[in-house]
C-alpha cells in the first residue's frame, strides 16, 4: 500500500497546483459555509473562473478533446478537484452543465446539438439546469406529470418542475416530460433541451427552512419547443434521464460542512463544570464515533480511487459517501449546538461559537439527506445493486401511467 | 495511489478461502463445538505446513516473509470461517516477538510458532496490564480470560513494566478452564505465582495492543462480512407474504446499514494495516480500526439473527457463533471505553504537539 501519486499523477498534480497558484488565493481555515442564494456577482465570478479553467485545460478533464476537453483520466479529475478544494474559488454553477448535462448531450445529441451546446457550457458562457423533479415525482421520478403534446413541428409543454438549482440564471435546461400517458410510466417519457427564455416559462424561488433560496419552481404554460430541441428518441426520455443521473454520481460528493475537526475543536474550547468538554466521557464517545466514521469514509474513498486509477468504473458502492456524511453532518450540527449550552440557540455569527457554523449546518443538513437521492433511495440502491436483494413490490407495475393509483393532490 | 492489497495477496486470498471452505463449510464449526472438539490439531498442522502461521515472519526465523498485508488477509478469512484453531492467539504471540523481541528471543521462539509446533497466546486480561507485576524476572498475579491459553505452550503476558514471555508448563503457572461467550475458543484463568518469565526486549502493553487491535479488526471485518452474507442469502430465499423478505425495505435498509458499517470498518482496517509499518500513525489508526470493526461486527451479528427471525435464535442456525464472537472479540483486547479514550487522547496530543 502506498498513498503517493504515480509519477504521472504527481506531474499532473504539480501542473494543477501551478495553475491554481497563479490564479487563486488559498482558502482560509474554518470558514463557515454560508448557505445563501447566488448573486449576479457570484454567477459572474463563477463564469470567469470556468473560462479560465477551460482555457488552461482544467475544465473538462474527462471531456473529449473535440469539445475542448482534456480527454484525461478519472484520477486526473479527482486530483484537480482535491487541489481546487484548497483554494478560495467561486462557488460553481457549472456542475450540472459540464458534469451532467453535456455528457448526456454527447451521448444522445444530433450533430447540430453537438456543434451548438458543449463548448459554450465548458467555457463558462452558458449555464445549465436540470428540470427533472416535480411536486408529485421526487424519488419516483418516472411518475412525472409535466406533459408535452405534439403540434406540427413543435411540442407544447404544460406542467411544473421543482427543486431546480440555478433556474433563474440558467440559459438552458435539461427537461424530461411525459409524451404518452397511455403506456407504462417509464415508456411514455421524452427528453428535451429547453431555452430558459422561451415564453411561457415562469420561475419562482422556493424559500427554504433557513430562509434562503437556492432552488426554484419552474412553471410551463403552453411552452412551444421545436422538435429539433428533442434529445434522444420519442419515448426514450427515461434512458436519457438515467444517463444524466449516472453522471450525477461524479458530481454529488460528500455533504460539506462541519465535520470531526470542527466538533473536536469546539469540544476542546467548551468547558463543562470547569473542565474541557473533550475530557468528558460522554462527549468522547460521540467524538470517537464520528472520527471513526470520518476516517472510514476517507479511506473508503481512497480505496475506490485506487479502483478508478486501475480503470474500474465508479459503481453503486459510491452511494456510501453521501448516505453516511449527510446524517453525520446533521448529528454533528445538533451536538455542536448542545455543546454550546444555552448559547447554542444563538445564530448571530458575531456571537455564536465558530461564527454560527453549527447553527447554519443544522438548517441546511436536512437537504443533504434528500437531494441527489434520499437516504432511503440510497439504501435501496445499496441493497439491490450491491447486495443483490430483490426489488420491492410495486403497485404500479405493468400499468399504463394513466391507470396508476394516485393520492389526492 | 495504491490503497489496496497487492495482487499477490489477492490471489492468495482465493486459496485461503478454498482451504477454509473445504474443511470448515458452514455448519462444520458447530458440529465441532457439539463434539467438544475445540482444537483441530490436524487442521492446525495443515495451516503450519501451508505457511499461514508464519506468513509475516521473516524467512530467517522460519517464516514465509510475505508481510503484514498477507497476515491481515488471512486473519480476515479466518474471522469469517471460525475454524477451531488458536490462530489469532498464536500469530498474536508471534507479532509480539517480531515487534518487541530481541534477535535471540525471535530466533528461539519464532521458528516453532511459524510452523505450528509451538502454540502461543497473549494474556492481556482486564484491566489490561495493571494486574501483574514483575520482581526479579518472575511474575505474580492473575490474568483472565486468556484465550486459547489451555492449548498454548507460551504466553506473552502484559505486565505493568513491559511484556513478558512465560512458558506455560513452568512451575508457578496454573491454568484453569473457564467458560466464555465464544464457544469456538477456550478460555483460561492464568495464575502466576513467582513464575519464571523472560522480558521482551522492548514494547509495552499499549504498544502491543495497538498492533493486535489491527489484526483483530481484520478478524472482526471477516466475521461481519460472513454474517452479512448469511443474512443476505437468507433474505433472498425466505418468503413471507408471497415475496422474498429481502424485497421488503425494512430488511433491505437494515442490511444496507450493515454493509455500510462493514465497508467503513474494512477501510479503517486497511489503513491500520498500512500503519503497522508506520509507527507514528499507528495509535490513532489502530483505535479507529478497532472501534469501527467492533461496531460493524456487533451490528452485523445481531441483525443476522434478526433477519433469520425465530430460526436465527436456534442453535442450528449458526447465527450465534458470530453473535458470540462479535462480543467476545470486542472486549478481548480492551473494551470500547479503552479504545475511545486512547483515540481521543492521541488526537488531542497530536494537535497539542
PDB file of C-alpha atoms in Angstrom, chain B residues 63-341:
ATOM      1  CA  UNK B  63       8.548 -17.767   8.171  1.00  0.00           C
ATOM      2  CA  UNK B  64       7.233 -17.085   4.689  1.00  0.00           C
ATOM      3  CA  UNK B  65       8.095 -13.374   4.922  1.00  0.00           C
ATOM      4  CA  UNK B  66       5.061 -12.276   2.936  1.00  0.00           C
ATOM      5  CA  UNK B  67       4.354  -9.277   5.144  1.00  0.00           C
ATOM      6  CA  UNK B  68       1.520  -7.950   7.216  1.00  0.00           C
ATOM      7  CA  UNK B  69      -0.884  -7.456   4.324  1.00  0.00           C
ATOM      8  CA  UNK B  70      -0.909 -11.197   3.787  1.00  0.00           C
ATOM      9  CA  UNK B  71      -1.335 -11.830   7.503  1.00  0.00           C
ATOM     10  CA  UNK B  72      -4.235  -9.365   7.742  1.00  0.00           C
ATOM     11  CA  UNK B  73      -5.943 -11.017   4.780  1.00  0.00           C
ATOM     12  CA  UNK B  74      -5.632 -14.494   6.344  1.00  0.00           C
ATOM     13  CA  UNK B  75      -6.900 -13.202   9.690  1.00  0.00           C
ATOM     14  CA  UNK B  76      -9.911 -11.725   7.892  1.00  0.00           C
ATOM     15  CA  UNK B  77     -10.740 -15.034   6.214  1.00  0.00           C
ATOM     16  CA  UNK B  78     -10.206 -16.977   9.448  1.00  0.00           C
ATOM     17  CA  UNK B  79     -12.556 -14.495  11.123  1.00  0.00           C
ATOM     18  CA  UNK B  80     -15.196 -15.349   8.553  1.00  0.00           C
ATOM     19  CA  UNK B  81     -14.805 -19.141   8.763  1.00  0.00           C
ATOM     20  CA  UNK B  82     -14.314 -19.513  12.567  1.00  0.00           C
ATOM     21  CA  UNK B  83     -12.197 -22.699  12.462  1.00  0.00           C
ATOM     22  CA  UNK B  84     -11.382 -24.188  15.900  1.00  0.00           C
ATOM     23  CA  UNK B  85      -7.664 -23.409  15.867  1.00  0.00           C
ATOM     24  CA  UNK B  86      -5.706 -20.930  18.038  1.00  0.00           C
ATOM     25  CA  UNK B  87      -4.779 -18.859  15.005  1.00  0.00           C
ATOM     26  CA  UNK B  88      -5.236 -15.362  16.409  1.00  0.00           C
ATOM     27  CA  UNK B  89      -3.664 -16.292  19.732  1.00  0.00           C
ATOM     28  CA  UNK B  90      -0.568 -17.771  18.146  1.00  0.00           C
ATOM     29  CA  UNK B  91       0.016 -15.167  15.427  1.00  0.00           C
ATOM     30  CA  UNK B  92      -0.578 -12.566  18.143  1.00  0.00           C
ATOM     31  CA  UNK B  93       2.274 -14.007  20.211  1.00  0.00           C
ATOM     32  CA  UNK B  94       4.460 -14.130  17.099  1.00  0.00           C
ATOM     33  CA  UNK B  95       3.593 -10.495  16.375  1.00  0.00           C
ATOM     34  CA  UNK B  96       4.663  -9.519  19.892  1.00  0.00           C
ATOM     35  CA  UNK B  97       8.022 -11.238  19.410  1.00  0.00           C
ATOM     36  CA  UNK B  98       8.514  -9.788  15.949  1.00  0.00           C
ATOM     37  CA  UNK B  99       7.800  -6.257  17.063  1.00  0.00           C
ATOM     38  CA  UNK B 100       9.339  -6.256  20.526  1.00  0.00           C
ATOM     39  CA  UNK B 101      11.546  -9.332  20.946  1.00  0.00           C
ATOM     40  CA  UNK B 102      15.329  -9.327  20.718  1.00  0.00           C
ATOM     41  CA  UNK B 103      17.063 -11.143  17.874  1.00  0.00           C
ATOM     42  CA  UNK B 104      17.798 -14.025  20.264  1.00  0.00           C
ATOM     43  CA  UNK B 105      14.212 -14.176  21.501  1.00  0.00           C
ATOM     44  CA  UNK B 106      12.931 -14.229  17.930  1.00  0.00           C
ATOM     45  CA  UNK B 107      15.434 -16.906  16.951  1.00  0.00           C
ATOM     46  CA  UNK B 108      14.388 -19.051  19.890  1.00  0.00           C
ATOM     47  CA  UNK B 109      10.618 -18.854  19.558  1.00  0.00           C
ATOM     48  CA  UNK B 110       9.543 -17.742  16.097  1.00  0.00           C
ATOM     49  CA  UNK B 111      10.529 -20.864  14.128  1.00  0.00           C
ATOM     50  CA  UNK B 112       8.260 -23.011  16.331  1.00  0.00           C
ATOM     51  CA  UNK B 113       5.395 -20.529  16.127  1.00  0.00           C
ATOM     52  CA  UNK B 114       5.836 -20.182  12.361  1.00  0.00           C
ATOM     53  CA  UNK B 115       5.444 -23.889  11.708  1.00  0.00           C
ATOM     54  CA  UNK B 116       2.848 -24.530  14.405  1.00  0.00           C
ATOM     55  CA  UNK B 117       4.935 -26.799  16.613  1.00  0.00           C
ATOM     56  CA  UNK B 118       4.799 -24.146  19.279  1.00  0.00           C
ATOM     57  CA  UNK B 119       1.451 -22.570  20.079  1.00  0.00           C
ATOM     58  CA  UNK B 120       1.417 -19.093  21.504  1.00  0.00           C
ATOM     59  CA  UNK B 121      -1.183 -16.941  23.175  1.00  0.00           C
ATOM     60  CA  UNK B 122      -1.462 -13.433  24.539  1.00  0.00           C
ATOM     61  CA  UNK B 123      -2.567 -12.576  28.053  1.00  0.00           C
ATOM     62  CA  UNK B 124      -3.897  -9.042  28.145  1.00  0.00           C
ATOM     63  CA  UNK B 125      -6.627  -9.640  30.732  1.00  0.00           C
ATOM     64  CA  UNK B 126      -8.776  -6.988  32.294  1.00  0.00           C
ATOM     65  CA  UNK B 127      -7.915  -4.341  33.231  1.00  0.00           C
ATOM     66  CA  UNK B 128      -5.170  -4.858  30.701  1.00  0.00           C
ATOM     67  CA  UNK B 129      -1.668  -4.583  32.111  1.00  0.00           C
ATOM     68  CA  UNK B 130      -2.366  -3.397  35.615  1.00  0.00           C
ATOM     69  CA  UNK B 131      -2.808  -6.650  37.482  1.00  0.00           C
ATOM     70  CA  UNK B 132       0.574  -8.277  37.039  1.00  0.00           C
ATOM     71  CA  UNK B 133       3.836  -7.036  38.487  1.00  0.00           C
ATOM     72  CA  UNK B 134       7.334  -8.425  37.998  1.00  0.00           C
ATOM     73  CA  UNK B 135      10.033  -8.944  40.558  1.00  0.00           C
ATOM     74  CA  UNK B 136      13.454 -10.144  39.514  1.00  0.00           C
ATOM     75  CA  UNK B 137      12.305 -11.774  36.270  1.00  0.00           C
ATOM     76  CA  UNK B 138       9.376 -13.533  37.946  1.00  0.00           C
ATOM     77  CA  UNK B 139       5.700 -12.758  37.621  1.00  0.00           C
ATOM     78  CA  UNK B 140       2.961 -12.935  40.188  1.00  0.00           C
ATOM     79  CA  UNK B 141      -0.683 -12.261  39.531  1.00  0.00           C
ATOM     80  CA  UNK B 142      -3.676 -13.396  37.580  1.00  0.00           C
ATOM     81  CA  UNK B 143      -4.948 -12.956  34.038  1.00  0.00           C
ATOM     82  CA  UNK B 144      -8.402 -13.869  32.837  1.00  0.00           C
ATOM     83  CA  UNK B 145      -9.661 -14.798  30.455  1.00  0.00           C
ATOM     84  CA  UNK B 146      -6.648 -15.859  28.421  1.00  0.00           C
ATOM     85  CA  UNK B 147      -7.919 -17.069  25.073  1.00  0.00           C
ATOM     86  CA  UNK B 148      -6.596 -20.440  23.920  1.00  0.00           C
ATOM     87  CA  UNK B 149      -4.334 -20.496  26.973  1.00  0.00           C
ATOM     88  CA  UNK B 150      -5.088 -24.177  27.599  1.00  0.00           C
ATOM     89  CA  UNK B 151      -3.573 -25.387  24.333  1.00  0.00           C
ATOM     90  CA  UNK B 152      -0.776 -22.844  24.154  1.00  0.00           C
ATOM     91  CA  UNK B 153       2.822 -23.569  25.098  1.00  0.00           C
ATOM     92  CA  UNK B 154       3.843 -19.993  25.693  1.00  0.00           C
ATOM     93  CA  UNK B 155       2.078 -16.786  26.609  1.00  0.00           C
ATOM     94  CA  UNK B 156       3.032 -13.170  26.064  1.00  0.00           C
ATOM     95  CA  UNK B 157       1.937 -11.561  29.306  1.00  0.00           C
ATOM     96  CA  UNK B 158       1.266  -7.851  29.568  1.00  0.00           C
ATOM     97  CA  UNK B 159       2.644  -6.514  32.830  1.00  0.00           C
ATOM     98  CA  UNK B 160       2.916  -3.041  34.281  1.00  0.00           C
ATOM     99  CA  UNK B 161       6.542  -2.632  33.263  1.00  0.00           C
ATOM    100  CA  UNK B 162       6.548  -4.311  29.884  1.00  0.00           C
ATOM    101  CA  UNK B 163       5.899  -7.553  28.049  1.00  0.00           C
ATOM    102  CA  UNK B 164       6.966 -10.970  29.321  1.00  0.00           C
ATOM    103  CA  UNK B 165       7.212 -14.367  27.788  1.00  0.00           C
ATOM    104  CA  UNK B 166       6.055 -17.187  30.030  1.00  0.00           C
ATOM    105  CA  UNK B 167       6.380 -20.899  29.360  1.00  0.00           C
ATOM    106  CA  UNK B 168       3.053 -22.309  30.445  1.00  0.00           C
ATOM    107  CA  UNK B 169       4.438 -25.608  31.688  1.00  0.00           C
ATOM    108  CA  UNK B 170       6.845 -23.886  34.082  1.00  0.00           C
ATOM    109  CA  UNK B 171       6.459 -24.168  37.857  1.00  0.00           C
ATOM    110  CA  UNK B 172       4.293 -21.453  39.370  1.00  0.00           C
ATOM    111  CA  UNK B 173       1.952 -21.448  36.366  1.00  0.00           C
ATOM    112  CA  UNK B 174      -1.567 -22.622  36.945  1.00  0.00           C
ATOM    113  CA  UNK B 175      -4.236 -22.879  34.238  1.00  0.00           C
ATOM    114  CA  UNK B 176      -7.904 -23.407  34.937  1.00  0.00           C
ATOM    115  CA  UNK B 177     -10.534 -23.581  32.213  1.00  0.00           C
ATOM    116  CA  UNK B 178     -13.312 -21.010  32.305  1.00  0.00           C
ATOM    117  CA  UNK B 179     -16.368 -20.693  30.102  1.00  0.00           C
ATOM    118  CA  UNK B 180     -16.553 -17.624  27.887  1.00  0.00           C
ATOM    119  CA  UNK B 181     -19.060 -16.299  25.364  1.00  0.00           C
ATOM    120  CA  UNK B 182     -17.022 -17.692  22.493  1.00  0.00           C
ATOM    121  CA  UNK B 183     -17.698 -21.422  22.081  1.00  0.00           C
ATOM    122  CA  UNK B 184     -15.008 -21.967  19.467  1.00  0.00           C
ATOM    123  CA  UNK B 185     -12.183 -20.704  21.625  1.00  0.00           C
ATOM    124  CA  UNK B 186     -11.279 -21.896  25.047  1.00  0.00           C
ATOM    125  CA  UNK B 187     -10.519 -19.501  27.860  1.00  0.00           C
ATOM    126  CA  UNK B 188      -8.479 -19.992  30.989  1.00  0.00           C
ATOM    127  CA  UNK B 189      -7.754 -18.312  34.258  1.00  0.00           C
ATOM    128  CA  UNK B 190      -3.966 -17.964  34.284  1.00  0.00           C
ATOM    129  CA  UNK B 191      -2.473 -17.739  37.746  1.00  0.00           C
ATOM    130  CA  UNK B 192       1.197 -16.926  38.093  1.00  0.00           C
ATOM    131  CA  UNK B 193       2.907 -17.473  41.417  1.00  0.00           C
ATOM    132  CA  UNK B 194       6.513 -16.361  41.220  1.00  0.00           C
ATOM    133  CA  UNK B 195       6.555 -17.850  37.728  1.00  0.00           C
ATOM    134  CA  UNK B 196       9.744 -17.615  35.635  1.00  0.00           C
ATOM    135  CA  UNK B 197       9.322 -15.066  32.861  1.00  0.00           C
ATOM    136  CA  UNK B 198      11.538 -13.584  30.207  1.00  0.00           C
ATOM    137  CA  UNK B 199      11.099  -9.909  29.495  1.00  0.00           C
ATOM    138  CA  UNK B 200      10.830  -8.952  25.830  1.00  0.00           C
ATOM    139  CA  UNK B 201      13.477  -6.503  24.688  1.00  0.00           C
ATOM    140  CA  UNK B 202      11.009  -3.665  24.176  1.00  0.00           C
ATOM    141  CA  UNK B 203       7.403  -2.643  23.970  1.00  0.00           C
ATOM    142  CA  UNK B 204       4.652  -2.159  26.483  1.00  0.00           C
ATOM    143  CA  UNK B 205       1.051  -3.270  26.796  1.00  0.00           C
ATOM    144  CA  UNK B 206      -0.397  -0.285  24.929  1.00  0.00           C
ATOM    145  CA  UNK B 207       2.014  -0.705  22.024  1.00  0.00           C
ATOM    146  CA  UNK B 208       1.277  -4.398  21.690  1.00  0.00           C
ATOM    147  CA  UNK B 209      -2.463  -3.791  21.962  1.00  0.00           C
ATOM    148  CA  UNK B 210      -2.236  -1.331  19.055  1.00  0.00           C
ATOM    149  CA  UNK B 211      -0.665  -3.956  16.818  1.00  0.00           C
ATOM    150  CA  UNK B 212      -3.022  -6.723  17.877  1.00  0.00           C
ATOM    151  CA  UNK B 213      -6.023  -4.411  17.522  1.00  0.00           C
ATOM    152  CA  UNK B 214      -5.302  -4.070  13.810  1.00  0.00           C
ATOM    153  CA  UNK B 215      -5.215  -7.849  13.400  1.00  0.00           C
ATOM    154  CA  UNK B 216      -8.380  -8.225  15.464  1.00  0.00           C
ATOM    155  CA  UNK B 217     -10.064  -5.568  13.324  1.00  0.00           C
ATOM    156  CA  UNK B 218      -9.492  -7.732  10.267  1.00  0.00           C
ATOM    157  CA  UNK B 219     -10.859 -10.721  12.126  1.00  0.00           C
ATOM    158  CA  UNK B 220     -13.984  -8.729  13.013  1.00  0.00           C
ATOM    159  CA  UNK B 221     -14.381  -7.446   9.454  1.00  0.00           C
ATOM    160  CA  UNK B 222     -14.229 -11.044   8.229  1.00  0.00           C
ATOM    161  CA  UNK B 223     -16.873 -12.029  10.769  1.00  0.00           C
ATOM    162  CA  UNK B 224     -19.083  -9.056   9.876  1.00  0.00           C
ATOM    163  CA  UNK B 225     -18.877  -9.891   6.189  1.00  0.00           C
ATOM    164  CA  UNK B 226     -19.734 -13.540   6.857  1.00  0.00           C
ATOM    165  CA  UNK B 227     -22.741 -12.562   8.995  1.00  0.00           C
ATOM    166  CA  UNK B 228     -23.873 -10.129   6.304  1.00  0.00           C
ATOM    167  CA  UNK B 229     -23.508 -12.776   3.596  1.00  0.00           C
ATOM    168  CA  UNK B 230     -25.562 -15.198   5.689  1.00  0.00           C
ATOM    169  CA  UNK B 231     -28.303 -12.629   6.214  1.00  0.00           C
ATOM    170  CA  UNK B 232     -28.406 -11.643   2.535  1.00  0.00           C
ATOM    171  CA  UNK B 233     -28.578 -15.286   1.488  1.00  0.00           C
ATOM    172  CA  UNK B 234     -31.447 -15.971   3.854  1.00  0.00           C
ATOM    173  CA  UNK B 235     -33.324 -12.796   2.840  1.00  0.00           C
ATOM    174  CA  UNK B 236     -33.214 -13.952  -0.779  1.00  0.00           C
ATOM    175  CA  UNK B 237     -34.535 -17.435  -0.019  1.00  0.00           C
ATOM    176  CA  UNK B 238     -37.082 -16.899   2.711  1.00  0.00           C
ATOM    177  CA  UNK B 239     -40.585 -15.964   1.553  1.00  0.00           C
ATOM    178  CA  UNK B 240     -43.277 -14.165   3.550  1.00  0.00           C
ATOM    179  CA  UNK B 241     -46.485 -12.610   2.245  1.00  0.00           C
ATOM    180  CA  UNK B 242     -45.720 -14.164  -1.101  1.00  0.00           C
ATOM    181  CA  UNK B 243     -42.374 -12.457  -1.675  1.00  0.00           C
ATOM    182  CA  UNK B 244     -38.748 -12.855  -0.599  1.00  0.00           C
ATOM    183  CA  UNK B 245     -38.273 -10.994   2.681  1.00  0.00           C
ATOM    184  CA  UNK B 246     -35.262  -9.297   1.102  1.00  0.00           C
ATOM    185  CA  UNK B 247     -37.683  -7.313  -1.075  1.00  0.00           C
ATOM    186  CA  UNK B 248     -39.094  -5.534   1.988  1.00  0.00           C
ATOM    187  CA  UNK B 249     -37.433  -2.225   2.685  1.00  0.00           C
ATOM    188  CA  UNK B 250     -37.360  -2.915   6.414  1.00  0.00           C
ATOM    189  CA  UNK B 251     -34.937  -5.760   5.648  1.00  0.00           C
ATOM    190  CA  UNK B 252     -33.149  -4.028   2.781  1.00  0.00           C
ATOM    191  CA  UNK B 253     -32.363  -0.910   4.734  1.00  0.00           C
ATOM    192  CA  UNK B 254     -31.170  -2.891   7.708  1.00  0.00           C
ATOM    193  CA  UNK B 255     -28.777  -4.866   5.520  1.00  0.00           C
ATOM    194  CA  UNK B 256     -27.662  -1.738   3.654  1.00  0.00           C
ATOM    195  CA  UNK B 257     -26.682  -0.275   7.029  1.00  0.00           C
ATOM    196  CA  UNK B 258     -24.728  -3.428   7.868  1.00  0.00           C
ATOM    197  CA  UNK B 259     -22.960  -3.209   4.509  1.00  0.00           C
ATOM    198  CA  UNK B 260     -22.062   0.442   5.093  1.00  0.00           C
ATOM    199  CA  UNK B 261     -20.724  -0.246   8.595  1.00  0.00           C
ATOM    200  CA  UNK B 262     -18.682  -3.179   7.280  1.00  0.00           C
ATOM    201  CA  UNK B 263     -17.192  -1.196   4.392  1.00  0.00           C
ATOM    202  CA  UNK B 264     -16.231   1.686   6.685  1.00  0.00           C
ATOM    203  CA  UNK B 265     -14.696  -0.817   9.103  1.00  0.00           C
ATOM    204  CA  UNK B 266     -12.800  -2.516   6.288  1.00  0.00           C
ATOM    205  CA  UNK B 267     -11.457   0.832   5.106  1.00  0.00           C
ATOM    206  CA  UNK B 268     -10.257   1.748   8.597  1.00  0.00           C
ATOM    207  CA  UNK B 269      -8.709  -1.709   8.934  1.00  0.00           C
ATOM    208  CA  UNK B 270      -6.796  -1.261   5.657  1.00  0.00           C
ATOM    209  CA  UNK B 271      -5.369   1.955   6.997  1.00  0.00           C
ATOM    210  CA  UNK B 272      -4.458   0.079  10.165  1.00  0.00           C
ATOM    211  CA  UNK B 273      -2.586  -2.495   8.080  1.00  0.00           C
ATOM    212  CA  UNK B 274      -0.631   0.303   6.443  1.00  0.00           C
ATOM    213  CA  UNK B 275       0.067   1.859   9.854  1.00  0.00           C
ATOM    214  CA  UNK B 276       1.633  -1.377  11.173  1.00  0.00           C
ATOM    215  CA  UNK B 277       4.665  -0.278   9.196  1.00  0.00           C
ATOM    216  CA  UNK B 278       4.271   3.430  10.024  1.00  0.00           C
ATOM    217  CA  UNK B 279       4.600   3.738  13.773  1.00  0.00           C
ATOM    218  CA  UNK B 280       3.659   7.389  14.178  1.00  0.00           C
ATOM    219  CA  UNK B 281       0.255   6.766  12.610  1.00  0.00           C
ATOM    220  CA  UNK B 282      -0.413   3.505  14.444  1.00  0.00           C
ATOM    221  CA  UNK B 283      -2.112   4.513  17.726  1.00  0.00           C
ATOM    222  CA  UNK B 284      -4.867   6.509  16.013  1.00  0.00           C
ATOM    223  CA  UNK B 285      -5.174   4.085  13.094  1.00  0.00           C
ATOM    224  CA  UNK B 286      -5.384   1.077  15.419  1.00  0.00           C
ATOM    225  CA  UNK B 287      -8.044   2.645  17.625  1.00  0.00           C
ATOM    226  CA  UNK B 288     -10.170   3.658  14.635  1.00  0.00           C
ATOM    227  CA  UNK B 289      -9.786   0.207  13.083  1.00  0.00           C
ATOM    228  CA  UNK B 290     -10.656  -1.460  16.368  1.00  0.00           C
ATOM    229  CA  UNK B 291     -13.713   0.679  17.160  1.00  0.00           C
ATOM    230  CA  UNK B 292     -15.092   0.569  13.616  1.00  0.00           C
ATOM    231  CA  UNK B 293     -14.659  -3.182  13.338  1.00  0.00           C
ATOM    232  CA  UNK B 294     -16.258  -3.915  16.712  1.00  0.00           C
ATOM    233  CA  UNK B 295     -19.222  -1.734  15.803  1.00  0.00           C
ATOM    234  CA  UNK B 296     -19.661  -3.362  12.401  1.00  0.00           C
ATOM    235  CA  UNK B 297     -19.324  -6.931  13.643  1.00  0.00           C
ATOM    236  CA  UNK B 298     -21.710  -6.345  16.539  1.00  0.00           C
ATOM    237  CA  UNK B 299     -24.284  -4.808  14.199  1.00  0.00           C
ATOM    238  CA  UNK B 300     -23.885  -7.496  11.535  1.00  0.00           C
ATOM    239  CA  UNK B 301     -24.126 -10.330  14.058  1.00  0.00           C
ATOM    240  CA  UNK B 302     -27.253  -9.088  15.789  1.00  0.00           C
ATOM    241  CA  UNK B 303     -29.054  -8.154  12.573  1.00  0.00           C
ATOM    242  CA  UNK B 304     -28.162 -11.532  11.096  1.00  0.00           C
ATOM    243  CA  UNK B 305     -30.194 -13.142  13.873  1.00  0.00           C
ATOM    244  CA  UNK B 306     -32.995 -10.614  13.364  1.00  0.00           C
ATOM    245  CA  UNK B 307     -33.228 -11.282   9.614  1.00  0.00           C
ATOM    246  CA  UNK B 308     -33.365 -15.025  10.302  1.00  0.00           C
ATOM    247  CA  UNK B 309     -36.304 -14.466  12.678  1.00  0.00           C
ATOM    248  CA  UNK B 310     -37.054 -17.311  15.055  1.00  0.00           C
ATOM    249  CA  UNK B 311     -34.746 -19.592  13.091  1.00  0.00           C
ATOM    250  CA  UNK B 312     -31.863 -17.290  13.965  1.00  0.00           C
ATOM    251  CA  UNK B 313     -32.452 -17.967  17.639  1.00  0.00           C
ATOM    252  CA  UNK B 314     -31.854 -21.682  17.242  1.00  0.00           C
ATOM    253  CA  UNK B 315     -28.583 -23.400  17.963  1.00  0.00           C
ATOM    254  CA  UNK B 316     -28.543 -24.966  14.485  1.00  0.00           C
ATOM    255  CA  UNK B 317     -28.785 -21.650  12.628  1.00  0.00           C
ATOM    256  CA  UNK B 318     -25.130 -20.890  13.485  1.00  0.00           C
ATOM    257  CA  UNK B 319     -26.005 -17.205  13.842  1.00  0.00           C
ATOM    258  CA  UNK B 320     -24.988 -17.332  17.487  1.00  0.00           C
ATOM    259  CA  UNK B 321     -21.416 -18.268  16.621  1.00  0.00           C
ATOM    260  CA  UNK B 322     -20.922 -14.800  15.123  1.00  0.00           C
ATOM    261  CA  UNK B 323     -23.066 -13.119  17.773  1.00  0.00           C
ATOM    262  CA  UNK B 324     -20.887 -14.618  20.488  1.00  0.00           C
ATOM    263  CA  UNK B 325     -17.613 -13.998  18.687  1.00  0.00           C
ATOM    264  CA  UNK B 326     -18.514 -10.358  17.984  1.00  0.00           C
ATOM    265  CA  UNK B 327     -18.869  -9.522  21.655  1.00  0.00           C
ATOM    266  CA  UNK B 328     -16.000 -11.672  22.867  1.00  0.00           C
ATOM    267  CA  UNK B 329     -13.675 -10.189  20.279  1.00  0.00           C
ATOM    268  CA  UNK B 330     -14.769  -6.642  21.120  1.00  0.00           C
ATOM    269  CA  UNK B 331     -13.562  -6.930  24.715  1.00  0.00           C
ATOM    270  CA  UNK B 332     -10.614  -9.325  24.442  1.00  0.00           C
ATOM    271  CA  UNK B 333      -8.019  -6.642  23.715  1.00  0.00           C
ATOM    272  CA  UNK B 334      -9.651  -3.863  25.672  1.00  0.00           C
ATOM    273  CA  UNK B 335     -13.286  -2.862  25.563  1.00  0.00           C
ATOM    274  CA  UNK B 336     -14.787   0.126  23.800  1.00  0.00           C
ATOM    275  CA  UNK B 337     -14.022   2.583  26.564  1.00  0.00           C
ATOM    276  CA  UNK B 338     -10.309   1.814  26.456  1.00  0.00           C
ATOM    277  CA  UNK B 339     -10.114   2.446  22.711  1.00  0.00           C
ATOM    278  CA  UNK B 340     -12.321   5.543  22.724  1.00  0.00           C
ATOM    279  CA  UNK B 341     -10.106   7.077  25.403  1.00  0.00           C
TER     280      UNK B 341
END
